[in-house]
PDB file of C-alpha atoms and ligand atoms in Angstrom:
ATOM      1  CA  UNK A   1     126.938 120.965 115.454  1.00  0.00           C
ATOM      2  CA  UNK A   2     127.788 117.707 113.723  1.00  0.00           C
ATOM      3  CA  UNK A   3     126.110 114.618 115.011  1.00  0.00           C
ATOM      4  CA  UNK A   4     128.313 112.622 117.312  1.00  0.00           C
ATOM      5  CA  UNK A   5     127.239 109.348 118.777  1.00  0.00           C
ATOM      6  CA  UNK A   6     128.323 108.673 122.290  1.00  0.00           C
ATOM      7  CA  UNK A   7     127.488 105.172 123.407  1.00  0.00           C
ATOM      8  CA  UNK A   8     127.816 105.382 127.140  1.00  0.00           C
ATOM      9  CA  UNK A   9     127.925 102.149 129.058  1.00  0.00           C
ATOM     10  CA  UNK A  10     127.660 103.676 132.496  1.00  0.00           C
ATOM     11  CA  UNK A  11     124.098 103.878 133.654  1.00  0.00           C
ATOM     12  CA  UNK A  12     122.790 107.015 135.266  1.00  0.00           C
ATOM     13  CA  UNK A  13     119.445 107.158 137.010  1.00  0.00           C
ATOM     14  CA  UNK A  14     118.072 109.812 134.664  1.00  0.00           C
ATOM     15  CA  UNK A  15     118.863 107.676 131.648  1.00  0.00           C
ATOM     16  CA  UNK A  16     117.134 104.692 133.231  1.00  0.00           C
ATOM     17  CA  UNK A  17     114.144 106.855 134.054  1.00  0.00           C
ATOM     18  CA  UNK A  18     113.790 107.999 130.485  1.00  0.00           C
ATOM     19  CA  UNK A  19     114.559 104.706 128.790  1.00  0.00           C
ATOM     20  CA  UNK A  20     113.808 101.555 130.712  1.00  0.00           C
ATOM     21  CA  UNK A  21     115.681  99.497 128.091  1.00  0.00           C
ATOM     22  CA  UNK A  22     118.902 101.396 128.723  1.00  0.00           C
ATOM     23  CA  UNK A  23     120.350  98.573 130.775  1.00  0.00           C
ATOM     24  CA  UNK A  24     118.624  95.701 128.950  1.00  0.00           C
ATOM     25  CA  UNK A  25     120.630  92.658 128.048  1.00  0.00           C
ATOM     26  CA  UNK A  26     121.762  92.976 124.454  1.00  0.00           C
ATOM     27  CA  UNK A  27     123.026  90.580 121.829  1.00  0.00           C
ATOM     28  CA  UNK A  28     126.389  91.223 120.078  1.00  0.00           C
ATOM     29  CA  UNK A  29     124.424  93.039 117.342  1.00  0.00           C
ATOM     30  CA  UNK A  30     122.905  95.273 120.047  1.00  0.00           C
ATOM     31  CA  UNK A  31     119.382  93.914 119.595  1.00  0.00           C
ATOM     32  CA  UNK A  32     117.272  93.472 122.705  1.00  0.00           C
ATOM     33  CA  UNK A  33     113.952  91.837 123.595  1.00  0.00           C
ATOM     34  CA  UNK A  34     111.173  94.331 122.914  1.00  0.00           C
ATOM     35  CA  UNK A  35     109.156  92.577 125.640  1.00  0.00           C
ATOM     36  CA  UNK A  36     105.981  94.038 124.164  1.00  0.00           C
ATOM     37  CA  UNK A  37     103.812  92.914 127.100  1.00  0.00           C
ATOM     38  CA  UNK A  38     105.792  95.191 129.392  1.00  0.00           C
ATOM     39  CA  UNK A  39     104.494  98.458 127.905  1.00  0.00           C
ATOM     40  CA  UNK A  40     102.130 100.189 130.322  1.00  0.00           C
ATOM     41  CA  UNK A  41      98.651 101.445 129.369  1.00  0.00           C
ATOM     42  CA  UNK A  42     100.065 104.991 129.637  1.00  0.00           C
ATOM     43  CA  UNK A  43     102.796 104.152 127.129  1.00  0.00           C
ATOM     44  CA  UNK A  44     100.310 102.663 124.655  1.00  0.00           C
ATOM     45  CA  UNK A  45      98.106 105.703 125.110  1.00  0.00           C
ATOM     46  CA  UNK A  46     101.067 107.997 124.437  1.00  0.00           C
ATOM     47  CA  UNK A  47     101.666 106.224 121.113  1.00  0.00           C
ATOM     48  CA  UNK A  48      98.002 106.675 120.215  1.00  0.00           C
ATOM     49  CA  UNK A  49      98.075 110.396 120.938  1.00  0.00           C
ATOM     50  CA  UNK A  50     101.337 110.888 119.012  1.00  0.00           C
ATOM     51  CA  UNK A  51      99.840 108.886 116.145  1.00  0.00           C
ATOM     52  CA  UNK A  52      96.518 110.762 115.976  1.00  0.00           C
ATOM     53  CA  UNK A  53      98.246 114.127 116.159  1.00  0.00           C
ATOM     54  CA  UNK A  54     100.402 113.241 113.153  1.00  0.00           C
ATOM     55  CA  UNK A  55      97.438 111.831 111.207  1.00  0.00           C
ATOM     56  CA  UNK A  56      95.925 115.302 111.066  1.00  0.00           C
ATOM     57  CA  UNK A  57      99.118 116.747 109.654  1.00  0.00           C
ATOM     58  CA  UNK A  58      99.954 114.147 107.001  1.00  0.00           C
ATOM     59  CA  UNK A  59      97.338 114.764 104.268  1.00  0.00           C
ATOM     60  CA  UNK A  60      98.840 117.004 101.595  1.00  0.00           C
ATOM     61  CA  UNK A  61     102.231 116.966 103.326  1.00  0.00           C
ATOM     62  CA  UNK A  62     103.549 113.377 103.480  1.00  0.00           C
ATOM     63  CA  UNK A  63     104.708 111.821 100.212  1.00  0.00           C
ATOM     64  CA  UNK A  64     102.476 109.226  98.564  1.00  0.00           C
ATOM     65  CA  UNK A  65     104.770 106.277  99.362  1.00  0.00           C
ATOM     66  CA  UNK A  66     104.521 107.087 103.062  1.00  0.00           C
ATOM     67  CA  UNK A  67     100.731 107.361 103.055  1.00  0.00           C
ATOM     68  CA  UNK A  68     100.357 104.131 101.081  1.00  0.00           C
ATOM     69  CA  UNK A  69     102.559 102.209 103.508  1.00  0.00           C
ATOM     70  CA  UNK A  70     100.685 103.414 106.596  1.00  0.00           C
ATOM     71  CA  UNK A  71      97.791 101.249 105.404  1.00  0.00           C
ATOM     72  CA  UNK A  72      99.863  98.321 104.107  1.00  0.00           C
ATOM     73  CA  UNK A  73     101.623  98.067 107.464  1.00  0.00           C
ATOM     74  CA  UNK A  74      98.400  98.560 109.429  1.00  0.00           C
ATOM     75  CA  UNK A  75      99.932 101.322 111.515  1.00  0.00           C
ATOM     76  CA  UNK A  76      97.217 102.747 113.720  1.00  0.00           C
ATOM     77  CA  UNK A  77      96.265 104.338 117.006  1.00  0.00           C
ATOM     78  CA  UNK A  78      95.878 101.017 118.767  1.00  0.00           C
ATOM     79  CA  UNK A  79      98.933 100.943 120.945  1.00  0.00           C
ATOM     80  CA  UNK A  80     102.664 100.554 120.438  1.00  0.00           C
ATOM     81  CA  UNK A  81     103.397  98.137 117.580  1.00  0.00           C
ATOM     82  CA  UNK A  82     104.947  94.742 118.199  1.00  0.00           C
ATOM     83  CA  UNK A  83     108.074  94.780 116.004  1.00  0.00           C
ATOM     84  CA  UNK A  84     107.820  91.059 115.204  1.00  0.00           C
ATOM     85  CA  UNK A  85     104.276  91.418 113.873  1.00  0.00           C
ATOM     86  CA  UNK A  86     105.160  94.588 111.993  1.00  0.00           C
ATOM     87  CA  UNK A  87     108.168  92.827 110.437  1.00  0.00           C
ATOM     88  CA  UNK A  88     105.909  89.980 109.301  1.00  0.00           C
ATOM     89  CA  UNK A  89     103.904  92.545 107.305  1.00  0.00           C
ATOM     90  CA  UNK A  90     106.937  94.418 105.988  1.00  0.00           C
ATOM     91  CA  UNK A  91     109.132  91.470 105.011  1.00  0.00           C
ATOM     92  CA  UNK A  92     106.866  90.154 102.210  1.00  0.00           C
ATOM     93  CA  UNK A  93     106.798  93.660 100.682  1.00  0.00           C
ATOM     94  CA  UNK A  94     110.515  94.595 100.558  1.00  0.00           C
ATOM     95  CA  UNK A  95     112.414  91.983 102.579  1.00  0.00           C
ATOM     96  CA  UNK A  96     113.096  94.383 105.463  1.00  0.00           C
ATOM     97  CA  UNK A  97     112.599  93.582 109.146  1.00  0.00           C
ATOM     98  CA  UNK A  98     112.568  95.904 112.152  1.00  0.00           C
ATOM     99  CA  UNK A  99     114.687  94.875 115.143  1.00  0.00           C
ATOM    100  CA  UNK A 100     114.481  96.363 118.650  1.00  0.00           C
ATOM    101  CA  UNK A 101     117.489  98.170 120.139  1.00  0.00           C
ATOM    102  CA  UNK A 102     117.830 100.238 123.316  1.00  0.00           C
ATOM    103  CA  UNK A 103     118.834 103.452 121.548  1.00  0.00           C
ATOM    104  CA  UNK A 104     121.668 104.641 119.360  1.00  0.00           C
ATOM    105  CA  UNK A 105     123.996 101.818 118.371  1.00  0.00           C
ATOM    106  CA  UNK A 106     127.627 102.195 117.195  1.00  0.00           C
ATOM    107  CA  UNK A 107     128.008 103.207 113.551  1.00  0.00           C
ATOM    108  CA  UNK A 108     129.477  99.873 112.396  1.00  0.00           C
ATOM    109  CA  UNK A 109     126.623  97.952 114.052  1.00  0.00           C
ATOM    110  CA  UNK A 110     124.042 100.312 112.542  1.00  0.00           C
ATOM    111  CA  UNK A 111     125.466  99.905 109.028  1.00  0.00           C
ATOM    112  CA  UNK A 112     125.684  96.107 109.341  1.00  0.00           C
ATOM    113  CA  UNK A 113     121.969  96.006 110.143  1.00  0.00           C
ATOM    114  CA  UNK A 114     121.031  98.261 107.229  1.00  0.00           C
ATOM    115  CA  UNK A 115     123.281  96.395 104.792  1.00  0.00           C
ATOM    116  CA  UNK A 116     121.297  93.263 105.726  1.00  0.00           C
ATOM    117  CA  UNK A 117     117.870  94.895 105.476  1.00  0.00           C
ATOM    118  CA  UNK A 118     117.268  95.110 109.206  1.00  0.00           C
ATOM    119  CA  UNK A 119     116.194  98.452 110.616  1.00  0.00           C
ATOM    120  CA  UNK A 120     117.209  98.981 114.266  1.00  0.00           C
ATOM    121  CA  UNK A 121     114.379 100.738 116.091  1.00  0.00           C
ATOM    122  CA  UNK A 122     114.491 102.168 119.606  1.00  0.00           C
ATOM    123  CA  UNK A 123     112.091 100.186 121.812  1.00  0.00           C
ATOM    124  CA  UNK A 124     111.339 102.902 124.383  1.00  0.00           C
ATOM    125  CA  UNK A 125     108.723 105.582 123.970  1.00  0.00           C
ATOM    126  CA  UNK A 126     109.525 109.197 124.883  1.00  0.00           C
ATOM    127  CA  UNK A 127     108.486 110.330 128.368  1.00  0.00           C
ATOM    128  CA  UNK A 128     105.383 112.512 128.641  1.00  0.00           C
ATOM    129  CA  UNK A 129     107.437 115.636 129.392  1.00  0.00           C
ATOM    130  CA  UNK A 130     109.254 115.220 126.082  1.00  0.00           C
ATOM    131  CA  UNK A 131     106.061 114.568 124.129  1.00  0.00           C
ATOM    132  CA  UNK A 132     106.813 117.264 121.540  1.00  0.00           C
ATOM    133  CA  UNK A 133     110.519 116.830 121.081  1.00  0.00           C
ATOM    134  CA  UNK A 134     113.373 114.591 122.058  1.00  0.00           C
ATOM    135  CA  UNK A 135     116.769 114.181 120.462  1.00  0.00           C
ATOM    136  CA  UNK A 136     117.111 110.415 120.865  1.00  0.00           C
ATOM    137  CA  UNK A 137     115.375 108.068 118.433  1.00  0.00           C
ATOM    138  CA  UNK A 138     112.402 106.519 120.291  1.00  0.00           C
ATOM    139  CA  UNK A 139     109.884 104.004 118.981  1.00  0.00           C
ATOM    140  CA  UNK A 140     107.553 106.675 117.623  1.00  0.00           C
ATOM    141  CA  UNK A 141     110.291 108.298 115.552  1.00  0.00           C
ATOM    142  CA  UNK A 142     111.754 104.995 114.391  1.00  0.00           C
ATOM    143  CA  UNK A 143     108.525 103.120 113.625  1.00  0.00           C
ATOM    144  CA  UNK A 144     106.159 105.876 112.585  1.00  0.00           C
ATOM    145  CA  UNK A 145     108.860 107.978 110.888  1.00  0.00           C
ATOM    146  CA  UNK A 146     111.158 105.430 109.253  1.00  0.00           C
ATOM    147  CA  UNK A 147     109.338 102.152 108.735  1.00  0.00           C
ATOM    148  CA  UNK A 148     106.663 103.243 106.220  1.00  0.00           C
ATOM    149  CA  UNK A 149     109.354 104.343 103.758  1.00  0.00           C
ATOM    150  CA  UNK A 150     110.969 100.897 104.046  1.00  0.00           C
ATOM    151  CA  UNK A 151     107.857  99.495 102.324  1.00  0.00           C
ATOM    152  CA  UNK A 152     108.773 101.428  99.164  1.00  0.00           C
ATOM    153  CA  UNK A 153     110.924  99.102  96.999  1.00  0.00           C
ATOM    154  CA  UNK A 154     113.260 101.817  95.692  1.00  0.00           C
ATOM    155  CA  UNK A 155     113.678 103.524  99.034  1.00  0.00           C
ATOM    156  CA  UNK A 156     114.251 100.132 100.657  1.00  0.00           C
ATOM    157  CA  UNK A 157     117.158  99.546  98.255  1.00  0.00           C
ATOM    158  CA  UNK A 158     118.485 103.030  98.938  1.00  0.00           C
ATOM    159  CA  UNK A 159     118.704 102.451 102.707  1.00  0.00           C
ATOM    160  CA  UNK A 160     120.500  99.162 102.160  1.00  0.00           C
ATOM    161  CA  UNK A 161     122.925 100.907  99.780  1.00  0.00           C
ATOM    162  CA  UNK A 162     123.486 103.531 102.482  1.00  0.00           C
ATOM    163  CA  UNK A 163     124.366 100.745 104.924  1.00  0.00           C
ATOM    164  CA  UNK A 164     126.942  99.327 102.538  1.00  0.00           C
ATOM    165  CA  UNK A 165     128.271 102.792 101.728  1.00  0.00           C
ATOM    166  CA  UNK A 166     128.522 103.467 105.456  1.00  0.00           C
ATOM    167  CA  UNK A 167     130.705 100.425 105.972  1.00  0.00           C
ATOM    168  CA  UNK A 168     133.035 101.625 103.204  1.00  0.00           C
ATOM    169  CA  UNK A 169     133.009 105.219 104.481  1.00  0.00           C
ATOM    170  CA  UNK A 170     133.921 104.102 108.006  1.00  0.00           C
ATOM    171  CA  UNK A 171     137.009 102.337 106.655  1.00  0.00           C
ATOM    172  CA  UNK A 172     138.060 105.467 104.762  1.00  0.00           C
ATOM    173  CA  UNK A 173     137.310 107.908 107.594  1.00  0.00           C
ATOM    174  CA  UNK A 174     134.759 109.629 105.356  1.00  0.00           C
ATOM    175  CA  UNK A 175     131.616 109.029 107.391  1.00  0.00           C
ATOM    176  CA  UNK A 176     131.032 112.722 108.137  1.00  0.00           C
ATOM    177  CA  UNK A 177     130.378 113.331 104.426  1.00  0.00           C
ATOM    178  CA  UNK A 178     128.095 110.341 103.945  1.00  0.00           C
ATOM    179  CA  UNK A 179     126.148 110.943 107.148  1.00  0.00           C
ATOM    180  CA  UNK A 180     125.006 114.278 105.687  1.00  0.00           C
ATOM    181  CA  UNK A 181     123.272 112.441 102.833  1.00  0.00           C
ATOM    182  CA  UNK A 182     121.371 110.380 105.396  1.00  0.00           C
ATOM    183  CA  UNK A 183     120.537 113.453 107.416  1.00  0.00           C
ATOM    184  CA  UNK A 184     119.250 115.570 104.545  1.00  0.00           C
ATOM    185  CA  UNK A 185     117.317 112.712 102.901  1.00  0.00           C
ATOM    186  CA  UNK A 186     116.284 109.853 105.207  1.00  0.00           C
ATOM    187  CA  UNK A 187     115.782 112.210 108.149  1.00  0.00           C
ATOM    188  CA  UNK A 188     114.892 115.607 106.639  1.00  0.00           C
ATOM    189  CA  UNK A 189     114.254 115.030 102.947  1.00  0.00           C
ATOM    190  CA  UNK A 190     111.570 116.591 100.754  1.00  0.00           C
ATOM    191  CA  UNK A 191     110.440 115.276  97.365  1.00  0.00           C
ATOM    192  CA  UNK A 192     108.644 116.921  94.457  1.00  0.00           C
ATOM    193  CA  UNK A 193     105.397 115.117  93.576  1.00  0.00           C
ATOM    194  CA  UNK A 194     103.089 116.410  90.839  1.00  0.00           C
ATOM    195  CA  UNK A 195     104.644 119.854  91.132  1.00  0.00           C
ATOM    196  CA  UNK A 196     104.177 120.071  94.916  1.00  0.00           C
ATOM    197  CA  UNK A 197     106.652 119.554  97.726  1.00  0.00           C
ATOM    198  CA  UNK A 198     106.025 116.572  99.979  1.00  0.00           C
ATOM    199  CA  UNK A 199     107.868 115.138 102.982  1.00  0.00           C
ATOM    200  CA  UNK A 200     109.626 111.776 103.129  1.00  0.00           C
ATOM    201  CA  UNK A 201     112.164 112.446 105.925  1.00  0.00           C
ATOM    202  CA  UNK A 202     111.468 110.576 109.166  1.00  0.00           C
ATOM    203  CA  UNK A 203     112.771 113.370 111.395  1.00  0.00           C
ATOM    204  CA  UNK A 204     110.106 115.642 109.919  1.00  0.00           C
ATOM    205  CA  UNK A 205     107.302 113.080 109.749  1.00  0.00           C
ATOM    206  CA  UNK A 206     107.571 112.387 113.465  1.00  0.00           C
ATOM    207  CA  UNK A 207     107.130 116.096 114.289  1.00  0.00           C
ATOM    208  CA  UNK A 208     103.914 118.020 113.605  1.00  0.00           C
ATOM    209  CA  UNK A 209     105.676 121.369 114.076  1.00  0.00           C
ATOM    210  CA  UNK A 210     108.480 120.627 111.643  1.00  0.00           C
ATOM    211  CA  UNK A 211     106.055 119.084 109.118  1.00  0.00           C
ATOM    212  CA  UNK A 212     104.433 122.508 108.786  1.00  0.00           C
ATOM    213  CA  UNK A 213     107.645 124.517 109.109  1.00  0.00           C
ATOM    214  CA  UNK A 214     109.562 122.703 106.372  1.00  0.00           C
ATOM    215  CA  UNK A 215     106.814 123.178 103.763  1.00  0.00           C
ATOM    216  CA  UNK A 216     104.961 126.336 104.745  1.00  0.00           C
ATOM    217  CA  UNK A 217     107.327 128.640 106.643  1.00  0.00           C
ATOM    218  CA  UNK A 218     109.279 131.307 104.723  1.00  0.00           C
ATOM    219  CA  UNK A 219     112.275 130.810 107.024  1.00  0.00           C
ATOM    220  CA  UNK A 220     114.137 127.780 105.592  1.00  0.00           C
ATOM    221  CA  UNK A 221     115.868 127.462 102.219  1.00  0.00           C
ATOM    222  CA  UNK A 222     114.499 124.794  99.932  1.00  0.00           C
ATOM    223  CA  UNK A 223     117.125 123.682  97.423  1.00  0.00           C
ATOM    224  CA  UNK A 224     117.244 120.939  94.830  1.00  0.00           C
ATOM    225  CA  UNK A 225     119.216 117.968  96.072  1.00  0.00           C
ATOM    226  CA  UNK A 226     122.736 117.688  94.728  1.00  0.00           C
ATOM    227  CA  UNK A 227     124.877 114.904  96.107  1.00  0.00           C
ATOM    228  CA  UNK A 228     128.212 116.739  96.465  1.00  0.00           C
ATOM    229  CA  UNK A 229     126.499 119.898  97.704  1.00  0.00           C
ATOM    230  CA  UNK A 230     124.791 117.956 100.478  1.00  0.00           C
ATOM    231  CA  UNK A 231     127.972 116.106 101.403  1.00  0.00           C
ATOM    232  CA  UNK A 232     129.637 119.479 102.114  1.00  0.00           C
ATOM    233  CA  UNK A 233     126.824 120.830 104.264  1.00  0.00           C
ATOM    234  CA  UNK A 234     126.812 120.798 108.056  1.00  0.00           C
ATOM    235  CA  UNK A 235     123.549 120.228 109.853  1.00  0.00           C
ATOM    236  CA  UNK A 236     121.740 121.120 113.050  1.00  0.00           C
ATOM    237  CA  UNK A 237     120.673 118.249 115.273  1.00  0.00           C
ATOM    238  CA  UNK A 238     118.611 120.016 117.917  1.00  0.00           C
ATOM    239  CA  UNK A 239     116.296 122.382 116.037  1.00  0.00           C
ATOM    240  CA  UNK A 240     114.482 122.820 112.723  1.00  0.00           C
ATOM    241  CA  UNK A 241     116.743 122.747 109.653  1.00  0.00           C
ATOM    242  CA  UNK A 242     117.904 125.981 108.013  1.00  0.00           C
ATOM    243  CA  UNK A 243     117.898 124.263 104.632  1.00  0.00           C
ATOM    244  CA  UNK A 244     115.824 121.395 103.261  1.00  0.00           C
ATOM    245  CA  UNK A 245     116.917 119.564 100.108  1.00  0.00           C
ATOM    246  CA  UNK A 246     114.348 118.432  97.561  1.00  0.00           C
ATOM    247  CA  UNK A 247     114.833 115.272  95.520  1.00  0.00           C
ATOM    248  CA  UNK A 248     113.048 114.644  92.214  1.00  0.00           C
ATOM    249  CA  UNK A 249     112.385 110.930  92.746  1.00  0.00           C
ATOM    250  CA  UNK A 250     113.660 107.922  94.681  1.00  0.00           C
ATOM    251  CA  UNK A 251     115.112 106.194  91.596  1.00  0.00           C
ATOM    252  CA  UNK A 252     117.530 109.083  91.016  1.00  0.00           C
ATOM    253  CA  UNK A 253     118.433 109.187  94.708  1.00  0.00           C
ATOM    254  CA  UNK A 254     119.206 105.468  94.671  1.00  0.00           C
ATOM    255  CA  UNK A 255     121.286 105.754  91.482  1.00  0.00           C
ATOM    256  CA  UNK A 256     123.198 108.719  92.961  1.00  0.00           C
ATOM    257  CA  UNK A 257     124.135 106.726  96.028  1.00  0.00           C
ATOM    258  CA  UNK A 258     124.572 103.280  94.534  1.00  0.00           C
ATOM    259  CA  UNK A 259     128.041 103.832  93.207  1.00  0.00           C
ATOM    260  CA  UNK A 260     131.611 103.792  94.393  1.00  0.00           C
ATOM    261  CA  UNK A 261     132.160 107.111  96.182  1.00  0.00           C
ATOM    262  CA  UNK A 262     135.973 107.080  95.793  1.00  0.00           C
ATOM    263  CA  UNK A 263     135.961 109.837  93.181  1.00  0.00           C
ATOM    264  CA  UNK A 264     133.312 111.799  95.050  1.00  0.00           C
ATOM    265  CA  UNK A 265     135.282 111.798  98.293  1.00  0.00           C
ATOM    266  CA  UNK A 266     138.423 112.902  96.409  1.00  0.00           C
ATOM    267  CA  UNK A 267     136.531 115.837  94.938  1.00  0.00           C
ATOM    268  CA  UNK A 268     135.295 116.882  98.374  1.00  0.00           C
ATOM    269  CA  UNK A 269     138.805 117.079  99.824  1.00  0.00           C
ATOM    270  CA  UNK A 270     139.453 120.356  97.971  1.00  0.00           C
ATOM    271  CA  UNK A 271     136.140 121.938  98.943  1.00  0.00           C
ATOM    272  CA  UNK A 272     135.276 123.749 102.153  1.00  0.00           C
ATOM    273  CA  UNK A 273     132.318 122.746 104.281  1.00  0.00           C
ATOM    274  CA  UNK A 274     129.189 124.865 104.080  1.00  0.00           C
ATOM    275  CA  UNK A 275     127.183 125.991 107.070  1.00  0.00           C
ATOM    276  CA  UNK A 276     123.502 125.004 107.242  1.00  0.00           C
ATOM    277  CA  UNK A 277     122.170 128.299 105.853  1.00  0.00           C
ATOM    278  CA  UNK A 278     124.865 129.011 103.218  1.00  0.00           C
ATOM    279  CA  UNK A 279     123.803 129.394  99.594  1.00  0.00           C
ATOM    280  CA  UNK A 280     126.202 128.907  96.681  1.00  0.00           C
ATOM    281  CA  UNK A 281     125.868 130.083  93.055  1.00  0.00           C
ATOM    282  CA  UNK A 282     125.359 126.518  91.792  1.00  0.00           C
ATOM    283  CA  UNK A 283     122.273 126.005  93.983  1.00  0.00           C
ATOM    284  CA  UNK A 284     118.942 125.400  92.288  1.00  0.00           C
ATOM    285  CA  UNK A 285     116.805 127.371  94.691  1.00  0.00           C
ATOM    286  CA  UNK A 286     113.144 126.520  95.053  1.00  0.00           C
ATOM    287  CA  UNK A 287     112.723 128.966  97.921  1.00  0.00           C
ATOM    288  CA  UNK A 288     115.274 131.401  99.343  1.00  0.00           C
ATOM    289  CA  UNK A 289     114.759 131.289 103.088  1.00  0.00           C
ATOM    290  CA  UNK A 290     114.437 134.420 105.186  1.00  0.00           C
ATOM    291  CA  UNK A 291     115.886 132.507 108.186  1.00  0.00           C
ATOM    292  CA  UNK A 292     113.472 134.616 110.261  1.00  0.00           C
ATOM    293  CA  UNK A 293     112.881 131.747 112.671  1.00  0.00           C
ATOM    294  CA  UNK A 294     116.563 131.640 113.619  1.00  0.00           C
ATOM    295  CA  UNK A 295     117.047 135.431 113.521  1.00  0.00           C
ATOM    296  CA  UNK A 296     114.125 135.864 115.943  1.00  0.00           C
ATOM    297  CA  UNK A 297     115.686 133.308 118.258  1.00  0.00           C
ATOM    298  CA  UNK A 298     118.984 135.183 118.357  1.00  0.00           C
ATOM    299  CA  UNK A 299     117.283 138.488 119.186  1.00  0.00           C
TER     300      UNK A 299
HETATM  301  N1  HBI B   1     121.663 103.960 115.869  1.00  0.00           N
HETATM  302  N2  HBI B   1     119.643 103.182 116.628  1.00  0.00           N
HETATM  303  C1  HBI B   1     120.326 103.992 115.820  1.00  0.00           C
HETATM  304  N3  HBI B   1     119.671 104.817 114.975  1.00  0.00           N
HETATM  305  C2  HBI B   1     120.339 105.659 114.139  1.00  0.00           C
HETATM  306  O1  HBI B   1     119.712 106.405 113.367  1.00  0.00           O
HETATM  307  C3  HBI B   1     121.738 105.657 114.174  1.00  0.00           C
HETATM  308  C4  HBI B   1     122.385 104.772 115.068  1.00  0.00           C
HETATM  309  N4  HBI B   1     123.737 104.744 115.119  1.00  0.00           N
HETATM  310  C5  HBI B   1     124.529 105.556 114.253  1.00  0.00           C
HETATM  311  C6  HBI B   1     123.769 106.469 113.378  1.00  0.00           C
HETATM  312  N5  HBI B   1     122.480 106.478 113.369  1.00  0.00           N
HETATM  313  C7  HBI B   1     124.448 107.507 112.514  1.00  0.00           C
HETATM  314  O2  HBI B   1     125.574 107.954 113.206  1.00  0.00           O
HETATM  315  C8  HBI B   1     124.866 107.083 111.116  1.00  0.00           C
HETATM  316  O3  HBI B   1     123.798 107.139 110.210  1.00  0.00           O
HETATM  317  C9  HBI B   1     125.918 108.003 110.572  1.00  0.00           C
HETATM  318 FE1   FE B   2     115.923 108.620 112.498  1.00  0.00          FE
END
C-alpha cells in the first residue's frame, strides 16, 4: 500500500502511448523540454474541460490561498499552460519556478528540486480514457493541483523545507515516515478556515469526486493533524483516503516541519505503524468516519 517509485528506463509501447515524453531527452536533473507548441488541439481542449469541471467544485471547498493564486497565476481554461510563462508569474511572488519532467523522478532528484524552489511538473496530459483518474502525476494534477499553493509564501517555505528534510531522511533511511507528511498534507490535506473545513491538498483539488468526498461524505475520518501521528500512518495510493488530516494553519505546519527530525524519528522507532482507518485514543476527531464507501466496495 505504501507508495513506491519505480523509475523504469525500458520503454514499452503502452507507456509511450500514454505519455509521449516518456522517452524524451532529459538533463541530469531529469528536466525535459516542455515543447509547448507540440500539444495538440485535443490536448489543450482536455485541459480546458478538466479546468472548467474543477472550477464548479472549488467555491466553498478550496482554501482561500488556492483560490487567490488561481487569479494571480492567471490559470484559466485557455489551453495547457506554458511552464516558462507560468514560472515568470510565480517567481516574483515566492521565488518558485515550475520545471517540466516526463513523470516521476527519483526521490533524491525530486528533493533537490524542491530544496531549490523548483517544482517538477509532469509535462504530459492524461489520455481521454483516464480523464477522471490516473495514478501518475500529469500536467493537470501538477499545475492545477500543486502550483497555486506555491504562490502562498508560508506554504512555499514549507515545500522547500520538505525538500531539505527529504534529503536528510533519505540519508537516514527514514523517508517512509516523512513521505506520509507529504501525502497527508501536500497531496490530501484539509485546513480549518473560519470554522469550516477547506481543501489545500493537490491530490484532492485535481479530482472533483474526491473534493466532494473528503468534505461531505460520512465515510472518511477527519482528524486534527498531529505530526507523529501522521508519520505512523500508512496511506492508500489508488483510491479515496480513509482518513483526512486537518491542519489549523500553514504557519504551524511549517514550524512543525522546519526542525531537525532526529528526535522525532527516534520516537517513532518504538511505535507501530497505523493502518489508514485506525483511530487511537490521542486523536482529536472532527468526524468519525463510517468507512461505508470502503465497506460497500468489499461487499
Ligand atoms: N517525482 N515528478 C515527481 N513528482 C512527485 O510527486 C514525486 C516524484 N518523485 C518522488 C516523490 N514524489 C515521492 O516519492 C517523495 O515525495 C517521497
Ligand atoms: Fe502530487
